[in-house]
Amino acid sequence: MAQFSYSRMSHLLRVSGQTLLVSRTGTEVQPGPACCVQLARRQISSSQRSVDSKALQERQRQQMAKGLPKQKPVAGVKQVIVVASGKGGVGKSTTAVNLALGLLANDPLKSVGLLDADVYGPSIPKLMNLKGNPELSDNNLMIPLVNYGVPCMSMGFLVDDVAPIAWRGLMVMSAIERLLRQVDWGSLDYLVVDMPPGTGDVHLSISQNIPVAGAVIVSTPQDIALLDARRGAEMFKKVNVPVLGLVQNMSVFQCPNCAHRTHIFGSDGARQLAAALGVRFLGDVPLHLNIREMSDRGTPVVVSSPDSPEAQAYRKVASAVVQRLEEVNT
């Protein structure tokens, strides 16, 4: 970001300086050989400045690359899928949980893990109905807690339910590193990571420290949510993480009494954003009472109501994610 800002500012200053020079000298230049020589010198000087600027940008890029940490895979994990949103309150954690369970339901031979990287507001313990502290293995690694066949790790297992986590950035980065590296994940085909909302230190740390197979962006169709979803997608592109696509959560509400359908948060906003960004639209998830009730009970809808339309919506998203991973890998 610093390099981008510096180069753009340098470009604007060069353009404005050249324009000012032409405007000041345009009425003073007289025709003749001296004028041609002066103009040639200006062109050579401008060309030299352009070359120097490109060389400077390349040196800055090389220096920044040296400062980035080397990506190291998570032991035992084949592919890492991050689930993110530009803002909170769009159902990101619920989507992450049901995506992990959907991957497992679609192919029971696959092994799927779930990491709660939302340090300040961990939701996985509640959503997966898990309590307690992780035990340590013989190698002094934390053993994930397991429910519904999915091993899970969260900061919520290490602190009290009502304890506030008032940490500065360095402490959060250290916690994320421990949750990634000091956990005995066993052998996993997929590790689904529930990211914090926004685009902050955790996103950059995970993206730069481990190879991420792809990012799933969750948004409601509402315009204000889509603005932040766009920022999230653009951030992953900048750190070279493939954006697998967008999930449109709370897409439509269907009245349980009369079956009337209402687009409370708007219609097809995430689908249109996906088209504008040139990424895949992964699917719609309805706004349904069953999803909320089952999530609050710690029995996600994919396992509690596997034949319901809501569960099928999540399983379709999971299928689309696997298809996109295959396309990215090839």
mmCIF file of C-alpha atoms in Angstrom:
data_model
loop_
_atom_site.group_PDB
_atom_site.id
_atom_site.type_symbol
_atom_site.label_atom_id
_atom_site.label_comp_id
_atom_site.label_asym_id
_atom_site.label_seq_id
_atom_site.Cartn_x
_atom_site.Cartn_y
_atom_site.Cartn_z
ATOM 1 C CA MET A 1 0.000 0.000 0.000
ATOM 2 C CA ALA A 2 2.876 2.386 0.815
ATOM 3 C CA GLN A 3 4.481 1.695 -2.536
ATOM 4 C CA PHE A 4 1.215 2.219 -4.378
ATOM 5 C CA SER A 5 0.599 5.530 -2.602
ATOM 6 C CA TYR A 6 4.149 6.743 -3.203
ATOM 7 C CA SER A 7 4.210 5.854 -6.897
ATOM 8 C CA ARG A 8 0.789 7.355 -7.524
ATOM 9 C CA MET A 9 1.710 10.554 -5.742
ATOM 10 C CA SER A 10 4.964 10.769 -7.694
ATOM 11 C CA HIS A 11 3.060 10.310 -10.938
ATOM 12 C CA LEU A 12 0.551 13.034 -10.061
ATOM 13 C CA LEU A 13 3.332 15.426 -9.086
ATOM 14 C CA ARG A 14 5.200 14.762 -12.341
ATOM 15 C CA VAL A 15 2.072 15.286 -14.422
ATOM 16 C CA SER A 16 1.111 18.469 -12.610
ATOM 17 C CA GLY A 17 4.682 19.762 -12.831
ATOM 18 C CA GLN A 18 4.912 19.141 -16.554
ATOM 19 C CA THR A 19 1.527 20.766 -17.152
ATOM 20 C CA LEU A 20 2.579 23.806 -15.150
ATOM 21 C CA LEU A 21 5.830 24.063 -17.104
ATOM 22 C CA VAL A 22 4.033 23.982 -20.435
ATOM 23 C CA SER A 23 1.466 26.569 -19.336
ATOM 24 C CA ARG A 24 4.138 28.946 -18.113
ATOM 25 C CA THR A 25 6.424 28.636 -21.102
ATOM 26 C CA GLY A 26 3.880 28.188 -23.848
ATOM 27 C CA THR A 27 3.558 31.935 -24.545
ATOM 28 C CA GLU A 28 7.245 32.612 -24.044
ATOM 29 C CA VAL A 29 8.755 30.042 -26.421
ATOM 30 C CA GLN A 30 9.876 31.527 -29.705
ATOM 31 C CA PRO A 31 10.356 29.492 -32.863
ATOM 32 C CA GLY A 32 13.924 28.685 -33.820
ATOM 33 C CA PRO A 33 16.761 26.200 -33.349
ATOM 34 C CA ALA A 34 17.259 27.130 -29.684
ATOM 35 C CA CYS A 35 13.642 26.300 -28.969
ATOM 36 C CA CYS A 36 13.995 22.853 -30.614
ATOM 37 C CA VAL A 37 17.120 22.080 -28.586
ATOM 38 C CA GLN A 38 15.394 23.168 -25.392
ATOM 39 C CA LEU A 39 12.347 21.017 -26.215
ATOM 40 C CA ALA A 40 14.552 17.990 -26.948
ATOM 41 C CA ARG A 41 16.359 18.449 -23.669
ATOM 42 C CA ARG A 42 13.044 18.562 -21.854
ATOM 43 C CA GLN A 43 11.901 15.349 -23.542
ATOM 44 C CA ILE A 44 15.162 13.584 -22.643
ATOM 45 C CA SER A 45 14.897 14.840 -19.065
ATOM 46 C CA SER A 46 11.296 13.650 -18.827
ATOM 47 C CA SER A 47 12.230 10.245 -20.236
ATOM 48 C CA GLN A 48 15.116 9.934 -17.769
ATOM 49 C CA ARG A 49 12.811 10.783 -14.862
ATOM 50 C CA SER A 50 10.410 8.057 -15.995
ATOM 51 C CA VAL A 51 13.228 5.489 -16.117
ATOM 52 C CA ASP A 52 14.503 6.569 -12.689
ATOM 53 C CA SER A 53 10.993 6.332 -11.252
ATOM 54 C CA LYS A 54 10.505 2.787 -12.573
ATOM 55 C CA ALA A 55 13.886 1.750 -11.182
ATOM 56 C CA LEU A 56 12.956 3.233 -7.804
ATOM 57 C CA GLN A 57 9.630 1.411 -7.769
ATOM 58 C CA GLU A 58 11.361 -1.877 -8.594
ATOM 59 C CA ARG A 59 13.890 -1.407 -5.789
ATOM 60 C CA GLN A 60 11.054 -0.633 -3.361
ATOM 61 C CA ARG A 61 9.157 -3.734 -4.474
ATOM 62 C CA GLN A 62 12.210 -5.926 -3.912
ATOM 63 C CA GLN A 63 12.821 -4.434 -0.470
ATOM 64 C CA MET A 64 9.178 -4.966 0.565
ATOM 65 C CA ALA A 65 9.286 -8.559 -0.683
ATOM 66 C CA LYS A 66 12.361 -9.218 1.466
ATOM 67 C CA GLY A 67 10.476 -8.021 4.537
ATOM 68 C CA LEU A 68 7.503 -10.392 4.055
ATOM 69 C CA PRO A 69 7.517 -13.669 5.987
ATOM 70 C CA LYS A 70 8.004 -16.925 4.129
ATOM 71 C CA GLN A 71 4.754 -18.800 3.646
ATOM 72 C CA LYS A 72 4.753 -22.109 5.498
ATOM 73 C CA PRO A 73 1.903 -24.609 5.160
ATOM 74 C CA VAL A 74 -0.083 -25.660 8.208
ATOM 75 C CA ALA A 75 1.090 -29.131 9.185
ATOM 76 C CA GLY A 76 -1.291 -31.811 7.926
ATOM 77 C CA VAL A 77 -3.575 -29.406 6.051
ATOM 78 C CA LYS A 78 -3.918 -29.697 2.283
ATOM 79 C CA GLN A 79 -6.039 -26.613 1.506
ATOM 80 C CA VAL A 80 -6.991 -23.569 3.565
ATOM 81 C CA ILE A 81 -10.267 -21.779 2.769
ATOM 82 C CA VAL A 82 -10.863 -18.431 4.458
ATOM 83 C CA VAL A 83 -14.413 -17.125 4.903
ATOM 84 C CA ALA A 84 -14.502 -13.344 5.211
ATOM 85 C CA SER A 85 -16.798 -10.349 5.077
ATOM 86 C CA GLY A 86 -16.189 -6.647 4.793
ATOM 87 C CA LYS A 87 -18.360 -5.970 7.838
ATOM 88 C CA GLY A 88 -19.950 -7.799 10.745
ATOM 89 C CA GLY A 89 -23.549 -8.920 11.021
ATOM 90 C CA VAL A 90 -23.871 -10.536 7.591
ATOM 91 C CA GLY A 91 -23.792 -14.153 8.791
ATOM 92 C CA LYS A 92 -20.138 -14.897 8.058
ATOM 93 C CA SER A 93 -19.571 -17.289 10.986
ATOM 94 C CA THR A 94 -22.819 -19.170 10.354
ATOM 95 C CA THR A 95 -21.805 -19.514 6.712
ATOM 96 C CA ALA A 96 -18.318 -20.739 7.659
ATOM 97 C CA VAL A 97 -19.730 -23.416 9.976
ATOM 98 C CA ASN A 98 -22.311 -24.664 7.487
ATOM 99 C CA LEU A 99 -19.754 -24.520 4.670
ATOM 100 C CA ALA A 100 -17.432 -26.813 6.635
ATOM 101 C CA LEU A 101 -20.316 -29.182 7.416
ATOM 102 C CA GLY A 102 -21.509 -28.949 3.809
ATOM 103 C CA LEU A 103 -18.080 -29.991 2.514
ATOM 104 C CA LEU A 104 -18.196 -32.999 4.811
ATOM 105 C CA ALA A 105 -21.810 -33.855 3.923
ATOM 106 C CA ASN A 106 -21.083 -33.702 0.190
ATOM 107 C CA ASP A 107 -18.081 -36.007 0.503
ATOM 108 C CA PRO A 108 -17.838 -37.949 3.781
ATOM 109 C CA LEU A 109 -14.446 -39.303 2.705
ATOM 110 C CA LYS A 110 -12.957 -35.826 3.028
ATOM 111 C CA SER A 111 -11.694 -34.487 6.353
ATOM 112 C CA VAL A 112 -12.608 -30.921 7.270
ATOM 113 C CA GLY A 113 -11.417 -28.710 10.136
ATOM 114 C CA LEU A 114 -12.676 -25.352 11.405
ATOM 115 C CA LEU A 115 -10.516 -22.548 12.790
ATOM 116 C CA ASP A 116 -12.050 -19.524 14.507
ATOM 117 C CA ALA A 117 -9.688 -16.640 13.699
ATOM 118 C CA ASP A 118 -12.105 -14.005 15.023
ATOM 119 C CA VAL A 119 -10.088 -13.483 18.205
ATOM 120 C CA TYR A 120 -12.168 -10.607 19.598
ATOM 121 C CA GLY A 121 -15.544 -12.237 18.952
ATOM 122 C CA PRO A 122 -15.214 -16.038 18.709
ATOM 123 C CA SER A 123 -18.470 -17.657 17.614
ATOM 124 C CA ILE A 124 -17.465 -21.220 16.768
ATOM 125 C CA PRO A 125 -17.856 -22.615 20.334
ATOM 126 C CA LYS A 126 -21.514 -21.528 20.398
ATOM 127 C CA LEU A 127 -22.304 -22.507 16.818
ATOM 128 C CA MET A 128 -20.667 -25.933 17.136
ATOM 129 C CA ASN A 129 -21.918 -26.573 20.700
ATOM 130 C CA LEU A 130 -18.413 -27.024 22.107
ATOM 131 C CA LYS A 131 -17.101 -26.149 25.549
ATOM 132 C CA GLY A 132 -13.940 -26.831 27.501
ATOM 133 C CA ASN A 133 -10.218 -26.401 27.135
ATOM 134 C CA PRO A 134 -8.185 -28.298 24.545
ATOM 135 C CA GLU A 135 -5.881 -31.007 25.820
ATOM 136 C CA LEU A 136 -2.204 -31.222 24.911
ATOM 137 C CA SER A 137 -0.649 -33.972 22.837
ATOM 138 C CA ASP A 138 2.657 -35.688 23.554
ATOM 139 C CA ASN A 139 4.263 -33.079 21.300
ATOM 140 C CA ASN A 140 2.787 -30.292 23.437
ATOM 141 C CA LEU A 141 0.308 -29.346 20.717
ATOM 142 C CA MET A 142 -3.304 -28.403 21.400
ATOM 143 C CA ILE A 143 -5.804 -31.074 20.394
ATOM 144 C CA PRO A 144 -8.905 -29.571 18.691
ATOM 145 C CA LEU A 145 -12.348 -30.120 20.132
ATOM 146 C CA VAL A 146 -14.572 -32.179 17.839
ATOM 147 C CA ASN A 147 -18.279 -32.150 17.078
ATOM 148 C CA TYR A 148 -20.258 -33.398 14.068
ATOM 149 C CA GLY A 149 -17.017 -34.926 12.792
ATOM 150 C CA VAL A 150 -15.264 -31.550 12.481
ATOM 151 C CA PRO A 151 -12.214 -30.713 14.641
ATOM 152 C CA CYS A 152 -12.438 -27.090 15.820
ATOM 153 C CA MET A 153 -10.070 -24.598 17.414
ATOM 154 C CA SER A 154 -11.034 -21.185 18.783
ATOM 155 C CA MET A 155 -9.840 -18.560 21.207
ATOM 156 C CA GLY A 156 -13.221 -19.142 22.840
ATOM 157 C CA PHE A 157 -11.886 -22.454 24.163
ATOM 158 C CA LEU A 158 -9.081 -20.663 25.988
ATOM 159 C CA VAL A 159 -10.963 -17.821 27.704
ATOM 160 C CA ASP A 160 -14.159 -17.516 29.730
ATOM 161 C CA ASP A 161 -17.398 -16.950 27.825
ATOM 162 C CA VAL A 162 -17.876 -13.420 29.170
ATOM 163 C CA ALA A 163 -14.209 -12.416 29.405
ATOM 164 C CA PRO A 164 -13.328 -9.490 27.125
ATOM 165 C CA ILE A 165 -10.244 -9.962 24.954
ATOM 166 C CA ALA A 166 -8.601 -6.533 25.171
ATOM 167 C CA TRP A 167 -5.376 -7.166 23.274
ATOM 168 C CA ARG A 168 -3.152 -5.038 21.110
ATOM 169 C CA GLY A 169 -2.202 -6.046 17.591
ATOM 170 C CA LEU A 170 1.010 -7.910 18.450
ATOM 171 C CA MET A 171 -0.770 -10.096 20.978
ATOM 172 C CA VAL A 172 -3.490 -10.926 18.442
ATOM 173 C CA MET A 173 -0.862 -11.879 15.861
ATOM 174 C CA SER A 174 0.848 -14.125 18.396
ATOM 175 C CA ALA A 175 -2.485 -15.785 19.226
ATOM 176 C CA ILE A 176 -3.238 -16.429 15.538
ATOM 177 C CA GLU A 177 0.217 -17.936 15.080
ATOM 178 C CA ARG A 178 -0.405 -20.300 17.986
ATOM 179 C CA LEU A 179 -3.834 -21.302 16.709
ATOM 180 C CA LEU A 180 -2.282 -22.161 13.353
ATOM 181 C CA ARG A 181 1.039 -23.728 14.315
ATOM 182 C CA GLN A 182 0.539 -25.168 17.787
ATOM 183 C CA VAL A 183 -2.551 -27.253 17.028
ATOM 184 C CA ASP A 184 -2.517 -30.939 16.141
ATOM 185 C CA TRP A 185 -4.883 -30.818 13.168
ATOM 186 C CA GLY A 186 -4.075 -34.354 12.101
ATOM 187 C CA SER A 187 -4.650 -34.838 8.370
ATOM 188 C CA LEU A 188 -7.178 -32.447 6.785
ATOM 189 C CA ASP A 189 -8.313 -32.017 3.206
ATOM 190 C CA TYR A 190 -9.814 -28.615 4.029
ATOM 191 C CA LEU A 191 -9.327 -26.168 6.874
ATOM 192 C CA VAL A 192 -12.117 -23.569 6.875
ATOM 193 C CA VAL A 193 -11.050 -20.364 8.640
ATOM 194 C CA ASP A 194 -13.686 -18.008 10.032
ATOM 195 C CA MET A 195 -11.997 -14.615 9.635
ATOM 196 C CA PRO A 196 -12.777 -11.453 11.606
ATOM 197 C CA PRO A 197 -14.939 -8.840 9.862
ATOM 198 C CA GLY A 198 -13.157 -6.071 7.985
ATOM 199 C CA THR A 199 -9.675 -6.004 6.457
ATOM 200 C CA GLY A 200 -7.148 -5.858 9.267
ATOM 201 C CA ASP A 201 -3.996 -7.365 10.718
ATOM 202 C CA VAL A 202 -5.383 -10.888 11.012
ATOM 203 C CA HIS A 203 -6.209 -11.022 7.301
ATOM 204 C CA LEU A 204 -2.748 -9.835 6.308
ATOM 205 C CA SER A 205 -1.002 -12.121 8.800
ATOM 206 C CA ILE A 206 -2.813 -15.264 7.654
ATOM 207 C CA SER A 207 -2.495 -14.374 3.967
ATOM 208 C CA GLN A 208 1.236 -13.747 4.244
ATOM 209 C CA ASN A 209 2.171 -16.579 6.618
ATOM 210 C CA ILE A 210 0.324 -19.574 5.145
ATOM 211 C CA PRO A 211 -0.652 -20.554 1.596
ATOM 212 C CA VAL A 212 -4.385 -19.878 1.261
ATOM 213 C CA ALA A 213 -6.182 -21.856 -1.431
ATOM 214 C CA GLY A 214 -8.959 -19.280 -1.738
ATOM 215 C CA ALA A 215 -11.271 -16.794 -0.066
ATOM 216 C CA VAL A 216 -15.068 -16.888 0.169
ATOM 217 C CA ILE A 217 -16.690 -13.470 0.637
ATOM 218 C CA VAL A 218 -20.038 -13.340 2.450
ATOM 219 C CA SER A 219 -22.415 -10.406 2.049
ATOM 220 C CA THR A 220 -26.065 -9.522 2.235
ATOM 221 C CA PRO A 221 -27.646 -7.874 -0.839
ATOM 222 C CA GLN A 222 -27.722 -4.533 1.017
ATOM 223 C CA ASP A 223 -25.720 -1.725 -0.601
ATOM 224 C CA ILE A 224 -23.801 -0.800 2.553
ATOM 225 C CA ALA A 225 -22.706 -4.420 3.038
ATOM 226 C CA LEU A 226 -21.701 -4.717 -0.606
ATOM 227 C CA LEU A 227 -19.387 -1.703 -0.326
ATOM 228 C CA ASP A 228 -17.388 -3.452 2.386
ATOM 229 C CA ALA A 229 -17.558 -6.796 0.604
ATOM 230 C CA ARG A 230 -15.895 -5.172 -2.402
ATOM 231 C CA ARG A 231 -13.089 -3.904 -0.155
ATOM 232 C CA GLY A 232 -12.612 -7.387 1.229
ATOM 233 C CA ALA A 233 -12.398 -8.951 -2.219
ATOM 234 C CA GLU A 234 -9.956 -6.302 -3.431
ATOM 235 C CA MET A 235 -7.761 -6.835 -0.361
ATOM 236 C CA PHE A 236 -7.408 -10.553 -1.058
ATOM 237 C CA LYS A 237 -6.541 -9.806 -4.668
ATOM 238 C CA LYS A 238 -3.763 -7.456 -3.515
ATOM 239 C CA VAL A 239 -2.201 -10.169 -1.343
ATOM 240 C CA ASN A 240 -2.516 -12.731 -4.173
ATOM 241 C CA VAL A 241 -5.205 -14.877 -2.544
ATOM 242 C CA PRO A 242 -7.685 -16.244 -5.124
ATOM 243 C CA VAL A 243 -11.228 -15.045 -4.511
ATOM 244 C CA LEU A 244 -13.321 -18.158 -4.967
ATOM 245 C CA GLY A 245 -16.512 -16.139 -5.105
ATOM 246 C CA LEU A 246 -19.327 -14.387 -3.239
ATOM 247 C CA VAL A 247 -22.104 -15.880 -1.126
ATOM 248 C CA GLN A 248 -25.323 -13.863 -0.912
ATOM 249 C CA ASN A 249 -26.632 -14.447 2.602
ATOM 250 C CA MET A 250 -30.146 -13.495 3.765
ATOM 251 C CA SER A 251 -31.104 -13.205 0.118
ATOM 252 C CA VAL A 252 -34.853 -13.556 0.576
ATOM 253 C CA PHE A 253 -37.353 -14.072 3.391
ATOM 254 C CA GLN A 254 -40.270 -16.410 2.894
ATOM 255 C CA CYS A 255 -43.193 -16.030 5.280
ATOM 256 C CA PRO A 256 -43.817 -19.372 7.038
ATOM 257 C CA ASN A 257 -47.591 -18.695 7.069
ATOM 258 C CA CYS A 258 -48.391 -17.464 3.579
ATOM 259 C CA ALA A 259 -45.141 -18.321 1.727
ATOM 260 C CA HIS A 260 -44.869 -14.747 0.467
ATOM 261 C CA ARG A 261 -41.259 -13.927 -0.473
ATOM 262 C CA THR A 262 -39.759 -10.570 0.535
ATOM 263 C CA HIS A 263 -36.300 -9.250 -0.360
ATOM 264 C CA ILE A 264 -35.681 -7.460 2.923
ATOM 265 C CA PHE A 265 -32.086 -6.456 2.162
ATOM 266 C CA GLY A 266 -32.458 -5.980 -1.574
ATOM 267 C CA SER A 267 -32.316 -8.269 -4.553
ATOM 268 C CA ASP A 268 -29.282 -9.783 -6.327
ATOM 269 C CA GLY A 269 -26.799 -7.226 -4.999
ATOM 270 C CA ALA A 270 -24.058 -9.797 -4.354
ATOM 271 C CA ARG A 271 -24.684 -11.443 -7.718
ATOM 272 C CA GLN A 272 -24.204 -8.099 -9.451
ATOM 273 C CA LEU A 273 -21.090 -7.342 -7.401
ATOM 274 C CA ALA A 274 -19.595 -10.710 -8.325
ATOM 275 C CA ALA A 275 -20.149 -9.922 -11.994
ATOM 276 C CA ALA A 276 -18.567 -6.485 -11.566
ATOM 277 C CA LEU A 277 -15.506 -7.973 -9.830
ATOM 278 C CA GLY A 278 -15.185 -10.794 -12.336
ATOM 279 C CA VAL A 279 -15.525 -13.549 -9.699
ATOM 280 C CA ARG A 280 -17.891 -16.478 -9.281
ATOM 281 C CA PHE A 281 -21.271 -16.129 -7.606
ATOM 282 C CA LEU A 282 -21.333 -19.138 -5.287
ATOM 283 C CA GLY A 283 -24.999 -19.107 -4.333
ATOM 284 C CA ASP A 284 -27.900 -17.729 -2.295
ATOM 285 C CA VAL A 285 -28.704 -18.535 1.322
ATOM 286 C CA PRO A 286 -32.201 -17.479 2.443
ATOM 287 C CA LEU A 287 -33.127 -15.551 5.567
ATOM 288 C CA HIS A 288 -34.858 -18.328 7.465
ATOM 289 C CA LEU A 289 -35.913 -18.791 11.074
ATOM 290 C CA ASN A 290 -34.637 -22.358 11.043
ATOM 291 C CA ILE A 291 -31.064 -21.218 10.386
ATOM 292 C CA ARG A 292 -31.114 -18.809 13.320
ATOM 293 C CA GLU A 293 -32.752 -21.204 15.752
ATOM 294 C CA MET A 294 -30.467 -24.111 14.930
ATOM 295 C CA SER A 295 -27.381 -21.897 15.097
ATOM 296 C CA ASP A 296 -28.346 -20.617 18.542
ATOM 297 C CA ARG A 297 -28.803 -24.201 19.750
ATOM 298 C CA GLY A 298 -25.416 -25.247 18.441
ATOM 299 C CA THR A 299 -26.962 -27.634 15.906
ATOM 300 C CA PRO A 300 -26.201 -26.094 12.479
ATOM 301 C CA VAL A 301 -28.908 -26.538 9.898
ATOM 302 C CA VAL A 302 -26.774 -28.760 7.632
ATOM 303 C CA VAL A 303 -26.711 -31.455 10.335
ATOM 304 C CA SER A 304 -30.004 -30.738 12.140
ATOM 305 C CA SER A 305 -32.206 -30.395 9.015
ATOM 306 C CA PRO A 306 -30.150 -31.950 6.212
ATOM 307 C CA ASP A 307 -33.094 -32.265 3.803
ATOM 308 C CA SER A 308 -34.344 -28.696 4.247
ATOM 309 C CA PRO A 309 -33.982 -26.097 1.468
ATOM 310 C CA GLU A 310 -31.715 -24.075 3.777
ATOM 311 C CA ALA A 311 -29.292 -26.983 4.233
ATOM 312 C CA GLN A 312 -29.345 -27.665 0.505
ATOM 313 C CA ALA A 313 -28.418 -24.035 -0.132
ATOM 314 C CA TYR A 314 -25.278 -24.420 1.989
ATOM 315 C CA ARG A 315 -24.387 -27.711 0.332
ATOM 316 C CA LYS A 316 -24.694 -26.077 -3.089
ATOM 317 C CA VAL A 317 -22.306 -23.346 -1.931
ATOM 318 C CA ALA A 318 -19.898 -26.039 -0.718
ATOM 319 C CA SER A 319 -20.051 -27.776 -4.106
ATOM 320 C CA ALA A 320 -19.359 -24.484 -5.887
ATOM 321 C CA VAL A 321 -16.371 -23.855 -3.601
ATOM 322 C CA VAL A 322 -14.860 -27.278 -4.388
ATOM 323 C CA GLN A 323 -15.376 -26.671 -8.110
ATOM 324 C CA ARG A 324 -13.649 -23.306 -7.876
ATOM 325 C CA LEU A 325 -10.728 -24.825 -5.954
ATOM 326 C CA GLU A 326 -10.267 -27.369 -8.726
ATOM 327 C CA GLU A 327 -10.276 -24.578 -11.322
ATOM 328 C CA VAL A 328 -7.755 -22.519 -9.335
ATOM 329 C CA ASN A 329 -5.442 -25.481 -8.809
ATOM 330 C CA THR A 330 -5.433 -26.325 -12.510
#
